[in-house]
Coordinates of C-alpha atoms in Angstrom, one line a residue:
X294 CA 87.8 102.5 75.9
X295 CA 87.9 99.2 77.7
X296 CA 91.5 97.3 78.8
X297 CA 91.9 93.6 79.7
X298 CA 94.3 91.3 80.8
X299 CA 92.4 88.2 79.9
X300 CA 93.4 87.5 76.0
X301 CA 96.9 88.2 77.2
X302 CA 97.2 86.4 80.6
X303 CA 95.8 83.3 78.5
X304 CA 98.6 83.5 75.8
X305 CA 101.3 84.0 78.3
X306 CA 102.5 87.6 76.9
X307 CA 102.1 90.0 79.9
X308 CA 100.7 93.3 78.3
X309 CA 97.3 94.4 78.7
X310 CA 94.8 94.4 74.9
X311 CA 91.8 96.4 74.3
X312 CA 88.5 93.8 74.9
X313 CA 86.6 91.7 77.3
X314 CA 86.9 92.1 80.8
X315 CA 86.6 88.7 82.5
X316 CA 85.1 89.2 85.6
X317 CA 83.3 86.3 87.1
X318 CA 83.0 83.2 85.3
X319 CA 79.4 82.6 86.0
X320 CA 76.9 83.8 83.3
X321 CA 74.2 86.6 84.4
X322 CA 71.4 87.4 82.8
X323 CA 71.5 89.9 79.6
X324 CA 69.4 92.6 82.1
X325 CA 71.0 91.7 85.2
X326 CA 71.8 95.5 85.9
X327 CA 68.4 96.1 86.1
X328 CA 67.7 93.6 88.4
X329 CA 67.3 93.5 92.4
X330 CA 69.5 91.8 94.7
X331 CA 66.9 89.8 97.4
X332 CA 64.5 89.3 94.8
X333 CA 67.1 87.9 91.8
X334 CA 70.2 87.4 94.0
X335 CA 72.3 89.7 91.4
X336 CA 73.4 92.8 92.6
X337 CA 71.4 95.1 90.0
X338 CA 70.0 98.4 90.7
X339 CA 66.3 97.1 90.9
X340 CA 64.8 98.8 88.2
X341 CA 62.0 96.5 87.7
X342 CA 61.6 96.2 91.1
X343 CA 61.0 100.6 90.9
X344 CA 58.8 100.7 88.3
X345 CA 55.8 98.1 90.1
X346 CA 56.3 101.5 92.8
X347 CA 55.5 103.9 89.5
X348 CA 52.6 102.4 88.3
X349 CA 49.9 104.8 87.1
X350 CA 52.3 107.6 88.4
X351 CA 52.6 110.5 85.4
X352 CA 56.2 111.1 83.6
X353 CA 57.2 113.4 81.3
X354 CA 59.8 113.0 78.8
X355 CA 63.6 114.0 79.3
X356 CA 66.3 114.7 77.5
X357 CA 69.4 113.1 77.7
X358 CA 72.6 114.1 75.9
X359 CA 74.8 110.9 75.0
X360 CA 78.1 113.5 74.7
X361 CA 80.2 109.8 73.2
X362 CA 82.0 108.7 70.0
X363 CA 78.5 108.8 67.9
X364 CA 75.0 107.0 68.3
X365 CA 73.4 105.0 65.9
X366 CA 70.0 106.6 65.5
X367 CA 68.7 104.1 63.3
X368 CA 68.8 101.2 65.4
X369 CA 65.9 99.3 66.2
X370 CA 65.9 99.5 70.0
X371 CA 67.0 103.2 69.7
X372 CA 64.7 104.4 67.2
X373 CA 61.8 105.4 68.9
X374 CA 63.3 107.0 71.9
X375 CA 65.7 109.3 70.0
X376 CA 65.4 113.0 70.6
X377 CA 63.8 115.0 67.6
X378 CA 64.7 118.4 66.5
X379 CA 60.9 119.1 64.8
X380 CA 62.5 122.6 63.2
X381 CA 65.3 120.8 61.3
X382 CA 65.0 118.8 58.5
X383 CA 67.1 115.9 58.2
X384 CA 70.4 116.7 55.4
X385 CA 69.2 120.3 55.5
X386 CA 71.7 122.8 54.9
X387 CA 69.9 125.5 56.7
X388 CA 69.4 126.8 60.1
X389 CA 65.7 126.7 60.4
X390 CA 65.5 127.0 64.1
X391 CA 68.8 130.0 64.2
X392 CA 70.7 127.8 67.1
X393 CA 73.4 128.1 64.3
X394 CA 73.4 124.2 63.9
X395 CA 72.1 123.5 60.7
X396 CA 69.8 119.8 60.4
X397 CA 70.9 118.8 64.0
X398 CA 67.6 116.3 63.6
X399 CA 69.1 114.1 66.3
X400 CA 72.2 116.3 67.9
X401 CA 75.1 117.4 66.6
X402 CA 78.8 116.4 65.5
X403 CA 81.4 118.5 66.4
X404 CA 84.0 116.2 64.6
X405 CA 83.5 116.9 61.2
X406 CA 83.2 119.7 58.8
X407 CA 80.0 121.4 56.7
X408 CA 81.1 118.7 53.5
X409 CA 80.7 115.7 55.5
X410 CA 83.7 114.7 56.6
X411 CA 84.8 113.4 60.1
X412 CA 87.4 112.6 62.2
X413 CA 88.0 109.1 63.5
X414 CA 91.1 109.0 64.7
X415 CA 93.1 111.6 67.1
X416 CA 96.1 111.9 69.3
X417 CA 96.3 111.1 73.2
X418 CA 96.1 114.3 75.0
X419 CA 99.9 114.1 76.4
X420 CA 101.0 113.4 72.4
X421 CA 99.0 116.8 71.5
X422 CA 100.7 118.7 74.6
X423 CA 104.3 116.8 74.2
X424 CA 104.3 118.5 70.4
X425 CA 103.5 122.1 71.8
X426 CA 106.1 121.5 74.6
X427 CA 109.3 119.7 73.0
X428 CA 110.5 122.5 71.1
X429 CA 110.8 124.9 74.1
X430 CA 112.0 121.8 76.8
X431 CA 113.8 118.7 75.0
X432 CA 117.2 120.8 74.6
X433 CA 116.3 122.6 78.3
X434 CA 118.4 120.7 81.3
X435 CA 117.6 120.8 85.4
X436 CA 120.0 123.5 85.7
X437 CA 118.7 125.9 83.3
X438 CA 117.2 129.4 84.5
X439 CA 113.9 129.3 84.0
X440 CA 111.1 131.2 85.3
X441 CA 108.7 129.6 87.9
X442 CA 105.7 129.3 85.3
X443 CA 108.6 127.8 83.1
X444 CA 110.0 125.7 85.5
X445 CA 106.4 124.2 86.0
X446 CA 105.8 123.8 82.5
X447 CA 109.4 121.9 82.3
X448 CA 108.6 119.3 85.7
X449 CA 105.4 118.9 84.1
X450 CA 106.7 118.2 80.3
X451 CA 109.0 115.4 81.9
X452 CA 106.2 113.9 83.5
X453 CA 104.6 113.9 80.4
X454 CA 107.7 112.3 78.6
X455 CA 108.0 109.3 81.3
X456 CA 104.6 108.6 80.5
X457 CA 104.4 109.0 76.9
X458 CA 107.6 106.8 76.4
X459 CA 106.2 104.1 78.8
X460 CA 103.0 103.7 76.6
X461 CA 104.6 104.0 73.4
X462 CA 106.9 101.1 74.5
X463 CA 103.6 99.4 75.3
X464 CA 102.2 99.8 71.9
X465 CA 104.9 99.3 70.0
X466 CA 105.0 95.9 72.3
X467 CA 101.5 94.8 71.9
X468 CA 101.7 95.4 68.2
X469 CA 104.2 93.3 67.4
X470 CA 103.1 90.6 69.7
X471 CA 99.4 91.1 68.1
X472 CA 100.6 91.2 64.8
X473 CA 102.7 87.6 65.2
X474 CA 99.8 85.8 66.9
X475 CA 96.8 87.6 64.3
X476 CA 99.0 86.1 61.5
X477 CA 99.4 82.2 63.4
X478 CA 95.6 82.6 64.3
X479 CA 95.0 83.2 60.6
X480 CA 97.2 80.7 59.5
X481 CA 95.3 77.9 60.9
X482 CA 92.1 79.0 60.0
X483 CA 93.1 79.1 56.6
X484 CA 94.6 75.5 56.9
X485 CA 90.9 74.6 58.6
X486 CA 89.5 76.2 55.5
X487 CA 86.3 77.7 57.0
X488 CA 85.2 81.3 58.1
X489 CA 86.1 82.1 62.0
X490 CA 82.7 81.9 62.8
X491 CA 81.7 78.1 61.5
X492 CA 85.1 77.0 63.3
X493 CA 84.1 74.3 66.0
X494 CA 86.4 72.5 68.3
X495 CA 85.9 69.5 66.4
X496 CA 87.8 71.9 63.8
X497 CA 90.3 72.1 65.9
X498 CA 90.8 68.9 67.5
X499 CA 91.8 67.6 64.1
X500 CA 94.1 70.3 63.6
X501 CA 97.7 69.5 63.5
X502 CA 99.6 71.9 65.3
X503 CA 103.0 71.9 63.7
X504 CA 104.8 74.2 66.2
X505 CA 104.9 74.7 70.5
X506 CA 102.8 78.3 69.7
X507 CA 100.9 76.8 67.5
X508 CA 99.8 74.0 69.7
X509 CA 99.2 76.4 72.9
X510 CA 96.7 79.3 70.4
X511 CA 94.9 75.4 69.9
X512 CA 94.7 75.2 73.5
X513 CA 93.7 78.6 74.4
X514 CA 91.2 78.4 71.4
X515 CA 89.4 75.9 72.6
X516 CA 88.9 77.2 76.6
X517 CA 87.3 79.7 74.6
X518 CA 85.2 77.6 73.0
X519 CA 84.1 76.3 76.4
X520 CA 82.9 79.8 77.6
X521 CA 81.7 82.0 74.4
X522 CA 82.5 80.9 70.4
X523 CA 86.0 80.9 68.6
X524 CA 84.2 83.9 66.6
X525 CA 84.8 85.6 70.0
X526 CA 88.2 84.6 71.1
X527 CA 89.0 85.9 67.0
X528 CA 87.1 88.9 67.6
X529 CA 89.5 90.1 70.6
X530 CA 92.4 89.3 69.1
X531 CA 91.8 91.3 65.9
X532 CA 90.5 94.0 68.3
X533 CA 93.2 93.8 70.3
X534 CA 95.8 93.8 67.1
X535 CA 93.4 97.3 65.8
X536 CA 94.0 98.9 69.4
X537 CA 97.5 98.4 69.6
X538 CA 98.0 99.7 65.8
X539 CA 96.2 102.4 66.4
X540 CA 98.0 103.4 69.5
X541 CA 101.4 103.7 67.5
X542 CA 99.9 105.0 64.1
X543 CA 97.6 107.5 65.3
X544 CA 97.2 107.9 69.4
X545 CA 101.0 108.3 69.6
X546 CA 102.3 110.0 66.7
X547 CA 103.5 112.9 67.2
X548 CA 103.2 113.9 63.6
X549 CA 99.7 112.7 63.1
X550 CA 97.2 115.6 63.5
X551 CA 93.1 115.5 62.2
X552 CA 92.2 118.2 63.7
X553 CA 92.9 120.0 60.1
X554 CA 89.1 118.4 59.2
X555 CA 87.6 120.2 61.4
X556 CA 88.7 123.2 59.8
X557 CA 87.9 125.1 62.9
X558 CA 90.2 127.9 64.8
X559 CA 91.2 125.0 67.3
X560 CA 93.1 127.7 70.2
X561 CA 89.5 130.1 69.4
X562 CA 87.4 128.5 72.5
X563 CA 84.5 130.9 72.0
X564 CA 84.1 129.6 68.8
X565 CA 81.0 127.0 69.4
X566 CA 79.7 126.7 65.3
X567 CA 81.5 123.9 63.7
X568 CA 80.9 120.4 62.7
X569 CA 77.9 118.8 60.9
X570 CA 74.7 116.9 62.1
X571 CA 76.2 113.3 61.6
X572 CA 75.7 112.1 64.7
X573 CA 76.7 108.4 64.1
X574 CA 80.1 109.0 62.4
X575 CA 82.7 106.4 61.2
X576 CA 82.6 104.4 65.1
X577 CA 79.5 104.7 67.1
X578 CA 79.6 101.4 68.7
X579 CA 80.5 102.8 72.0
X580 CA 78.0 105.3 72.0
X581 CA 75.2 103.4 70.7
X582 CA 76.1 100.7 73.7
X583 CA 75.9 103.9 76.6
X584 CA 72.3 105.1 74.6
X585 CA 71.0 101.6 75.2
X586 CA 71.8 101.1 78.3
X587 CA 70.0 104.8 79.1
X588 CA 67.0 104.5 77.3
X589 CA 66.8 101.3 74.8
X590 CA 62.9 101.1 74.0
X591 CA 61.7 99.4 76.9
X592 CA 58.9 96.7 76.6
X593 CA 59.0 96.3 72.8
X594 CA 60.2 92.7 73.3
X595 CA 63.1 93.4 70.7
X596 CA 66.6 93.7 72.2
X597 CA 67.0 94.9 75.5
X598 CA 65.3 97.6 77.9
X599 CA 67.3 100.5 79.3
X600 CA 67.0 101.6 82.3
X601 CA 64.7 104.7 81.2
X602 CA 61.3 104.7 80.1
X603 CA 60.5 108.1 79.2
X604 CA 63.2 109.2 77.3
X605 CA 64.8 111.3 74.8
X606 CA 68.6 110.4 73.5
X607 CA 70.6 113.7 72.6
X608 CA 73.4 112.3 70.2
X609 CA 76.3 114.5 70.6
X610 CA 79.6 113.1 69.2
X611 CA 83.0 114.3 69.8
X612 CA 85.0 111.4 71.3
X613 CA 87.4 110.0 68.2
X614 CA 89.1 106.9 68.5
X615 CA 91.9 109.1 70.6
X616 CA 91.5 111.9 73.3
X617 CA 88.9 114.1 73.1
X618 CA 89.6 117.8 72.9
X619 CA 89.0 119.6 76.0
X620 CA 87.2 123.2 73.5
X621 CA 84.9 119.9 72.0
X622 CA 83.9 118.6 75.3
X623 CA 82.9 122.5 76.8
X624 CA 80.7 123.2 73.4
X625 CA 79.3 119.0 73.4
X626 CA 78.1 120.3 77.2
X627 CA 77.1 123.7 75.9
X628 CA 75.2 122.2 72.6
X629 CA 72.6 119.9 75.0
X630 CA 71.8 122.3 77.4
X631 CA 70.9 124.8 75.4
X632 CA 68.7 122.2 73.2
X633 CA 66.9 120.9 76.4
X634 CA 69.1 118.2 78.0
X635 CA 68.4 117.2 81.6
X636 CA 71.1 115.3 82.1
X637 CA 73.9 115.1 80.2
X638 CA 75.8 111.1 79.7
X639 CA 80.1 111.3 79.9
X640 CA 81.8 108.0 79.5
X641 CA 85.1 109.4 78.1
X642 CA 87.9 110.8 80.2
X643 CA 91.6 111.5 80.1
X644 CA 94.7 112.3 82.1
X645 CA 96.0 115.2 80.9
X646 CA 93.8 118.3 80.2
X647 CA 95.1 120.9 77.7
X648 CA 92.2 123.9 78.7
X649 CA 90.6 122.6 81.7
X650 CA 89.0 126.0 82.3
X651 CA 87.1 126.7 78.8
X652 CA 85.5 122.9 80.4
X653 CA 84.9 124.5 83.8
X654 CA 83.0 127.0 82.2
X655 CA 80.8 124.9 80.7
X656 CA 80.2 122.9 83.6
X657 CA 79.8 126.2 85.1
X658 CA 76.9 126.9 82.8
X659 CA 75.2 123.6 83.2
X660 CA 75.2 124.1 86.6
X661 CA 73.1 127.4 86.1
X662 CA 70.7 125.9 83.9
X663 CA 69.8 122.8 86.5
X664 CA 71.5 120.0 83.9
X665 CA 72.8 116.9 86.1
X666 CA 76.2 115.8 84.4
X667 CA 76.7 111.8 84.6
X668 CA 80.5 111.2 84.3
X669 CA 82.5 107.6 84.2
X670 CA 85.7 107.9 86.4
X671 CA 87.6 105.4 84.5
X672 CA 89.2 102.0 83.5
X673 CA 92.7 102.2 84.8
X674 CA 92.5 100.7 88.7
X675 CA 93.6 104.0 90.1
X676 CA 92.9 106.2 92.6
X677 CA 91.5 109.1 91.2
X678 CA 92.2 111.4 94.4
X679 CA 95.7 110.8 93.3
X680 CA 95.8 110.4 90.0
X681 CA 93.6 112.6 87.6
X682 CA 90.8 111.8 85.4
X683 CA 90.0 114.9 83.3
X684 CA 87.1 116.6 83.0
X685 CA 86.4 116.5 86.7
X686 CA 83.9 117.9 89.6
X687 CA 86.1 119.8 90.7
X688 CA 86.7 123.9 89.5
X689 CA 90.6 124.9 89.5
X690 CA 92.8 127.7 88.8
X691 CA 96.1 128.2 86.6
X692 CA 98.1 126.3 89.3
X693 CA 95.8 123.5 89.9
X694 CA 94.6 124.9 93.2
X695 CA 91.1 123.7 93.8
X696 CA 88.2 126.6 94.0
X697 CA 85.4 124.8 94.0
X698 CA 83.1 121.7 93.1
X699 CA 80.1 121.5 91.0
X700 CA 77.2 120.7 92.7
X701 CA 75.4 119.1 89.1
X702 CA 78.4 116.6 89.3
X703 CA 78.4 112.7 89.8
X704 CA 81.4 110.3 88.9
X705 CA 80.5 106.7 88.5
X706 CA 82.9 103.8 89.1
X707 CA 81.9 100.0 88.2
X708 CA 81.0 97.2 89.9
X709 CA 80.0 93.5 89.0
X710 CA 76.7 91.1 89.7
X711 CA 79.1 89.4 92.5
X712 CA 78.2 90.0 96.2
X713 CA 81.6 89.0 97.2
X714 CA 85.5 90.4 97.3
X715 CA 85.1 90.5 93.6
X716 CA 81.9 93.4 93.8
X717 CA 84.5 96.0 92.8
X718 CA 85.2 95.7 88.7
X719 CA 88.8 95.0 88.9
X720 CA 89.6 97.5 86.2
X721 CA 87.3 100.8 87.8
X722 CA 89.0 103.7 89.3
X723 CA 87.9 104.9 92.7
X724 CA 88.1 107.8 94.9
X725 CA 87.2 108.8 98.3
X726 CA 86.5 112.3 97.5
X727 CA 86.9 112.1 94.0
X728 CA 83.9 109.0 93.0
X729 CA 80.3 109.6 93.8
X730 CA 78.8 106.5 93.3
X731 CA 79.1 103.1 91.8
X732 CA 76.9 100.9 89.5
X733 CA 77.0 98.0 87.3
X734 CA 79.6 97.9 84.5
X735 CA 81.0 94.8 84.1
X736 CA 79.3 92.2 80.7
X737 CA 76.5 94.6 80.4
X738 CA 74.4 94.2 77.4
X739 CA 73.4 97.0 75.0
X740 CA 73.0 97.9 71.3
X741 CA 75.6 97.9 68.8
X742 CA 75.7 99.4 65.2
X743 CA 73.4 97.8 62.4
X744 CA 70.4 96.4 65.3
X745 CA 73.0 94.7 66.9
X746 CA 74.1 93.7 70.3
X747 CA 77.1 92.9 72.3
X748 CA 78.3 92.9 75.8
X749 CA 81.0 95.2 76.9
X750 CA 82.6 96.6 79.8
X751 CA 84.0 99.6 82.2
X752 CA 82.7 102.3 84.0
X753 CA 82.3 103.9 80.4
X754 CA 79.0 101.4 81.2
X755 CA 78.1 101.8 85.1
X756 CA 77.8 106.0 84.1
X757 CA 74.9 105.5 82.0
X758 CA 73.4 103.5 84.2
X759 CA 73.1 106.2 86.7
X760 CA 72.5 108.5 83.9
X761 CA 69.2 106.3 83.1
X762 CA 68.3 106.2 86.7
X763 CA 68.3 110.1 86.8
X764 CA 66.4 110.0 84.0
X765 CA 63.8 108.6 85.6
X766 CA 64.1 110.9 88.3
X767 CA 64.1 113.9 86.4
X768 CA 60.6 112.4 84.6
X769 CA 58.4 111.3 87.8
X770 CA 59.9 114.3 89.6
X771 CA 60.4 117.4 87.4
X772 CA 60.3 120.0 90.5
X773 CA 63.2 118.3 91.9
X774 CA 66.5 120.3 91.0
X775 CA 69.5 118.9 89.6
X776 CA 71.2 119.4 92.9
X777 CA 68.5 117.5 94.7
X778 CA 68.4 114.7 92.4
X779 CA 72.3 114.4 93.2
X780 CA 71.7 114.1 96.9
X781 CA 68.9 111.6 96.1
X782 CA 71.3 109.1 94.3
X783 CA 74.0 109.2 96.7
X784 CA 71.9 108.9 99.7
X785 CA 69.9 105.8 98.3
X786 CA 72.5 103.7 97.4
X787 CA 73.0 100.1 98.1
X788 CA 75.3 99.6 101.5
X789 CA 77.8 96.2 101.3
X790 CA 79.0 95.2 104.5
X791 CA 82.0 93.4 103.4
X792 CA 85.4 94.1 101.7
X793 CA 86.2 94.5 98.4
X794 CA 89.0 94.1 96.4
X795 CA 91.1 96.9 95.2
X796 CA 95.0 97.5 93.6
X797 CA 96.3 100.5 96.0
X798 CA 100.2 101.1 94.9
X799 CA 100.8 97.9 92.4
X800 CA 99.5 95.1 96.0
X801 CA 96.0 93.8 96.2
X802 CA 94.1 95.3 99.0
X803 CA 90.5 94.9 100.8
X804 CA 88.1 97.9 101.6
X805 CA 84.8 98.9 102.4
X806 CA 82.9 100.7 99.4
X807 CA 82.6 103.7 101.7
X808 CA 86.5 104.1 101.8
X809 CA 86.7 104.5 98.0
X810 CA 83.5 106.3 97.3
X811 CA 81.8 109.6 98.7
X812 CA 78.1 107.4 98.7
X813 CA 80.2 104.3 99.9
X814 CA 77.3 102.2 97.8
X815 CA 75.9 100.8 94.5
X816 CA 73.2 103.4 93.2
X817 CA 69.3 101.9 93.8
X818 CA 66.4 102.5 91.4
X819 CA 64.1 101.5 93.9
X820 CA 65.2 102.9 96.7
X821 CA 65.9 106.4 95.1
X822 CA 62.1 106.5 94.0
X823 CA 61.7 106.3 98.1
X824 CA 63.8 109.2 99.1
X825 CA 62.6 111.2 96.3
X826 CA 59.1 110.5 97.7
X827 CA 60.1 111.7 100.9
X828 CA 61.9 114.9 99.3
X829 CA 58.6 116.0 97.8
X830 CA 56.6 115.2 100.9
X831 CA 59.5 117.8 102.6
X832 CA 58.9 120.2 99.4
X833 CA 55.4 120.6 100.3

């Protein structure tokens, strides 16, 4: 989920909401990802620059599992390019293929239970680990024996309490501040006595403010106007109200647990058969953005074309509005490489992880079976070789020592159409070990819900990007290994030889891309078709 400090920073309250990054004032185009910095002067990744390269070349479909918060299989860009379980029968009870998913048409839903229902809203993964810890720690003081394995568990728990009392103070903050200015907002539009989205700044122009707040949300409301729609300046502020409310009702409350639903044996990790086929659920706007970005039909002149062109959308959903659960992100992995996903989409991500290795095993396993795994490194501004983004490249043990890193792995961080100090999205995380790549992620447009189409933001957007662009890969180049389409990516990226800024310890800083990535660049379409070229000349 994106964060910004725009709606905030504009009505002078000093917390970050939920929506709208405001990076760069100047408009791009809707497809400007896919387009090519010397031809369109918009640092894209060149995609129709790479496919003039693949005319008359032969592709062959690939699977790609969306592992998100659900996918709207019905929409109208998304359709025709949606992977199709021929054995299954769509609201069929039975297993007719035996993969002990019964009617997964589409994918599968590991949120919900055999009678239909689902989960839409969880806990934060430190609000799930704070209830197991605080009845063995909150009476426990610095000076009590304790063995080391306890004492960890204890440094660890107070960690978790510092940070679990910081955002909670947050929420409770925002919602209160939200709930004030949703109720002034909706105050004058009722006095203006039309819906949101007929109000024009004529509207509000002959509005009579009778209060100082009043007159700034006037003022505010019509910069808005300037740039977008007051529909759009309404839209944030009810989103960013939702968020907020959400954070204190459900992400935050201790006492709030869905996971009853499910109905599965939630400490059992081997057990893998639970859920039902609904892969949209109650929220899939999230997920139905990353499928479009991927693979949105392309050259149907209807919406928008993804970056893919011969491709097959795996809906897998089991990201709620909340943390996902680290047993539902191992059998999401597990569930689209056994049905035949080449690479495998991950725009979700956390900082705690409750069973990091029943994950690492499934990482493990995709690794084995030649799947690529696409994962977004997040939306916080940190430094993820300091702080941690789970699930992650890298294999640990108990004590958090690293044995390994997945070779199938490759964590995307965001960056906008701006070839300036601004390139970095202000909100991506970065990493010099820890992020692979980067690519755009900042007002991309994709599909929505219901046909629709909206622009969002974060590096939950810039993964499927590269997710699409292995894609293609994986279709013009089927010989190449999962491995080898890795190297291909990293080594073809776009080079910037200027700074960028970044936040390093709570101070603005400038750096070179290489200094915060492993690739040091933006990922290329075109130029990846080139080194793969050479690859297979090598291969021969």
């Amino acid at each position: 989920m994106t964060k910004t400090m725009r709606l905030y920073a504009l009505l002078g309250i000093g917390i970050l909401p939920f929506l709208g990054f405001a990076q760069g004032k100047k408009e791009n185009p809707a497809n400007w990802y896919n387009l090519d910095l010397r031809a369109d002067g918009i640092m894209g990744i060149s995609t129709e620059k790479a496919y003039e390269l693949l005319k008359g070349r032969k592709s062959t479909p690939v699977i790609v599992g969306v592992l998100d918060g659900g996918v709207d299989y019905l929409h109208e860009d998304l359709k025709d390019v949606m992977w199709v379980n021929k054995k299954e029968k769509a609201g069929s009870k039975s297993d007719a293929d035996g993969n002990g998913y019964p009617g997964d048409v589409h994918g599968w839903n590991f949120l919900g239970n055999a009678n239909g229902e689902n989960v839409q809203f969880d806990n934060l993964e430190v609000t799930r680990l704070i209830r197991i810890y605080e009845p063995k720690y909150v009476s426990i003081l610095p000076s009590t024996p304790l063995s080391e394995a306890e004492r960890r568990e204890f440094v660890a728990y107070q960690k978790m309490i510092n940070d679990y009392t910081t955002k909670l103070d947050e929420a409770n903050y925002g919602t209160l501040n939200y709930r004030n200015l949703k109720k002034e907002v909706d105050a004058i539009v009722a006095a203006i006595g039309k819906d949101p989205k007929a109000i024009t700044k004529a509207d509000l122009d002959k509005f009579n403010a009778t209060s100082d707040r009043q007159k700034m949300i006037i003022r505010i409301a019509k910069k808005e106007l300037e740039k977008t729609s007051f529909t759009k300046f309404y839209e944030e502020l009810d989103g960013s109200a939702k968020y907020y409310a959400n954070q204190v009702e459900y992400h935050l409350n201790k006492d709030y647990d869905s996971r009853y639903i499910v109905g599965d044996n939630y400490e059992d990790v081997s057990e893998h058969f639970y859920g039902n086929a609904d892969i949209k659920g109650p929220d899939a706007e999230h997920g139905t953005h990353v499928a479009g970005i991927i693979g949105a039909k392309r050259g149907n002149k209807i919406g928008i074309d993804g970056v893919a062109n011969n491709v097959q959308i795996m809906g897998v959903r089991m990201v709620p509005d909340g943390d996902e659960r680290d047993k539902d992100v191992a059998n999401g992995i597990r569930y689209a490489v056994d049905n035949g996903a080449r690479v495998i989409n991950m725009s979700f991500g956390k900082g705690y992880a409750y069973n990091k290795k029943v994950v690492d095993d499934a990482v493990r396993y995709a690794e084995e079976k030649d799947v690529l795994l696409i994962h977004a490194a997040g939306n916080d501004g940190k430094d993820n070789d300091i702080s941690k983004n789970y699930p992650m490249k890298y294999y640990t043990d108990s004590l958090d020592a690293v044995l390994g890193e997945a070779s199938n792995w490759i964590t995307v961080g965001a960056t906008s159409s701006r070839v300036n100090d601004e390139l970095l999205a202000s909100f991506s995380n970065f990493g010099y070990r820890s992020v692979d790549v980067f690519a755009p992620g900042v007002k991309i447009h994709s599909t929505i819900p219901e046909s629709l189409y909206k622009d969002l933001d974060g590096t939950s957007m810039a993964a499927p990007v590269v997710s699409g662009l292995a894609a293609v890969l994986r279709s013009y180049y089927p010989t190449l290994t999962a491995k080898e389409i890795k190297n291909i990516i990293l080594k073809s990226v776009t080079k910037i030889d200027h700074k960028v800024k970044v936040n390093v310890d709570g101070a603005s800083k400038k750096v070179y891309l290489d200094e915060i990535s492993v690739s040091g660049g933006i990922v290329n379409l075109y130029n990846a078709i080139l080194e793969a070229d050479k690859y297979i000349q090598i291969k021969k």
